[in-house]
């Protein structure tokens, strides 16, 4: 049975009989997982943690198959490069034009808690899109002309630039997982 995931995460197939035979609804069961959009452990049996509880038993029984989403991220974080001058911003935009690839710029500030919280999540997304370059700009460390060029007024702002032009942005003042989903969608639409 072929299954597709909406993002580079894994889908797991779990035996329904194992789930039914488990003494506690939150116990472990053996699962065969397939990854989509990345390397990983395709075809290897994994333990699937189904929530809380104390029981940890491996159940292998024949029976019906139930599919459930297992949001296990298979990407490897990529450290984002810092832009600290107008020249570096121009170089990044030039690379985008020459390679016909988008770049992502995370406009952040060192005093912004949400910005600091989103940084490792952005690095995870950078691992999901190897053709896209990810940068960050600390607005307190660059000349005001750089901030004006990005037309940034709120932190964090995550912008997509392609062909030397601003194409889309996400202002990240809400929940981190929603911001990350919006960034993925922005990249998919402008790739």
XYZ file of C-alpha atoms in Angstrom:
191
model
C 0.000 0.000 0.000
C 1.510 3.350 -1.030
C 1.060 6.303 1.289
C 2.004 9.928 0.748
C 2.708 12.485 3.453
C 1.928 16.203 3.064
C 5.409 17.144 4.289
C 8.814 15.516 4.768
C 7.737 13.531 7.760
C 7.078 9.861 8.263
C 3.891 7.877 8.001
C 3.566 4.813 10.167
C 1.552 1.676 9.668
C 0.657 -0.066 12.857
C -1.046 -3.355 13.453
C -4.581 -2.822 14.699
C -4.484 -6.120 16.584
C -1.437 -4.947 18.506
C -3.195 -1.750 19.438
C -6.305 -3.619 20.543
C -4.306 -6.176 22.550
C -2.310 -3.542 24.417
C -3.284 -3.396 28.096
C -3.060 0.379 28.137
C -4.237 2.660 25.302
C -0.942 4.582 25.444
C 1.467 1.664 25.241
C 4.028 1.008 22.533
C 3.521 -1.042 19.413
C 5.844 -2.067 16.607
C 5.462 0.066 13.523
C 6.860 -0.004 10.004
C 7.574 3.530 8.870
C 8.229 5.073 5.526
C 9.884 8.438 5.156
C 8.928 10.997 2.555
C 11.214 13.758 1.337
C 14.412 12.756 3.042
C 16.800 9.991 3.915
C 16.208 8.051 6.996
C 15.030 4.674 8.105
C 12.646 3.543 5.388
C 11.614 -0.045 5.919
C 13.096 -0.381 9.409
C 10.788 -1.314 12.264
C 10.462 1.469 14.814
C 8.887 1.777 18.204
C 5.916 4.077 18.090
C 5.165 6.016 21.233
C 1.469 6.670 21.320
C 1.286 9.122 24.206
C 1.520 8.862 27.975
C 1.209 5.792 30.120
C 3.734 3.497 31.734
C 3.503 0.242 29.748
C 6.225 -0.484 27.192
C 5.524 -3.744 25.452
C 6.196 -4.827 21.925
C 3.156 -6.358 20.306
C 3.401 -8.242 17.033
C 0.166 -9.817 15.974
C -1.479 -10.440 12.650
C -4.545 -8.436 11.887
C -5.866 -5.368 10.190
C -3.602 -2.456 9.411
C -4.335 1.023 10.711
C -2.510 4.070 9.404
C -1.657 6.979 11.627
C 0.530 10.026 11.203
C 3.733 9.959 13.176
C 5.313 13.388 13.017
C 8.931 12.416 13.117
C 11.127 14.955 11.384
C 13.788 13.330 9.186
C 15.663 16.512 8.261
C 19.058 17.479 9.610
C 19.494 21.056 10.822
C 21.551 23.392 8.657
C 23.199 26.373 10.285
C 21.880 29.602 8.810
C 24.384 32.171 7.538
C 24.365 35.646 9.044
C 24.002 38.757 6.907
C 25.591 41.719 8.671
C 26.077 44.262 5.889
C 24.528 45.561 2.691
C 27.285 43.820 0.682
C 26.391 40.399 2.122
C 22.707 41.021 1.410
C 23.591 41.946 -2.195
C 25.717 38.776 -2.495
C 22.841 36.600 -1.250
C 20.399 38.216 -3.679
C 22.908 37.842 -6.531
C 23.260 34.126 -5.737
C 19.472 33.811 -5.922
C 19.393 35.416 -9.380
C 22.332 33.399 -10.744
C 20.982 30.051 -9.513
C 17.274 30.776 -10.018
C 16.633 29.621 -6.445
C 14.804 31.386 -3.629
C 16.524 32.494 -0.447
C 14.931 32.802 2.968
C 15.878 35.679 5.244
C 14.904 35.516 8.904
C 14.819 39.087 10.241
C 15.284 38.806 13.983
C 16.538 40.627 17.047
C 18.603 39.322 19.938
C 16.088 40.760 22.442
C 13.110 38.990 20.770
C 12.236 35.750 22.572
C 10.100 34.467 19.712
C 12.982 35.084 17.279
C 15.395 33.081 19.410
C 12.806 30.319 19.827
C 12.218 30.059 16.058
C 15.904 29.944 15.053
C 16.498 26.172 15.571
C 13.182 25.425 13.878
C 14.233 27.475 10.878
C 17.495 25.522 10.774
C 15.438 22.304 10.674
C 13.439 23.622 7.725
C 16.712 24.561 6.012
C 17.596 20.858 6.152
C 14.358 19.985 4.353
C 15.112 22.248 1.367
C 18.729 21.685 0.260
C 18.442 23.942 -2.819
C 17.250 26.948 -0.829
C 19.682 29.097 1.142
C 18.668 30.340 4.588
C 20.021 33.521 6.163
C 19.325 35.558 9.267
C 19.754 39.254 9.973
C 19.917 40.674 13.484
C 18.314 44.093 12.961
C 20.277 45.577 15.877
C 23.642 44.683 14.320
C 23.147 45.969 10.764
C 22.930 49.493 9.350
C 19.415 50.925 9.196
C 19.640 50.928 5.368
C 19.614 47.107 5.370
C 16.458 47.007 7.503
C 14.783 49.601 5.271
C 15.640 47.574 2.176
C 13.792 44.608 3.670
C 10.891 46.869 4.706
C 10.787 45.086 8.067
C 8.844 46.553 10.978
C 8.026 43.490 13.139
C 10.110 40.686 14.562
C 10.410 37.921 13.598
C 9.754 38.392 9.891
C 10.687 35.575 7.547
C 10.941 36.646 3.921
C 11.366 34.765 0.679
C 13.362 36.518 -2.038
C 13.752 35.220 -5.577
C 15.361 36.801 -8.639
C 16.557 39.662 -6.461
C 13.027 40.634 -5.437
C 10.888 40.199 -2.353
C 8.163 37.618 -3.098
C 6.484 36.662 0.205
C 6.816 36.885 3.965
C 5.578 35.373 7.193
C 5.398 37.470 10.333
C 6.010 35.033 13.165
C 4.113 36.378 16.135
C 1.933 33.284 16.605
C 2.565 29.634 17.510
C 5.863 28.219 16.240
C 4.385 25.180 14.468
C 1.983 27.450 12.543
C 4.860 29.726 11.541
C 6.880 26.735 10.324
C 3.942 25.411 8.297
C 3.474 28.863 6.732
C 7.186 29.017 5.865
C 7.027 25.574 4.220
C 3.958 26.631 2.247
C 5.667 29.878 1.202
C 8.689 27.945 -0.089
C 6.531 25.420 -1.965
C 4.551 28.170 -3.690
C 7.638 30.106 -4.796
C 10.082 27.336 -5.660
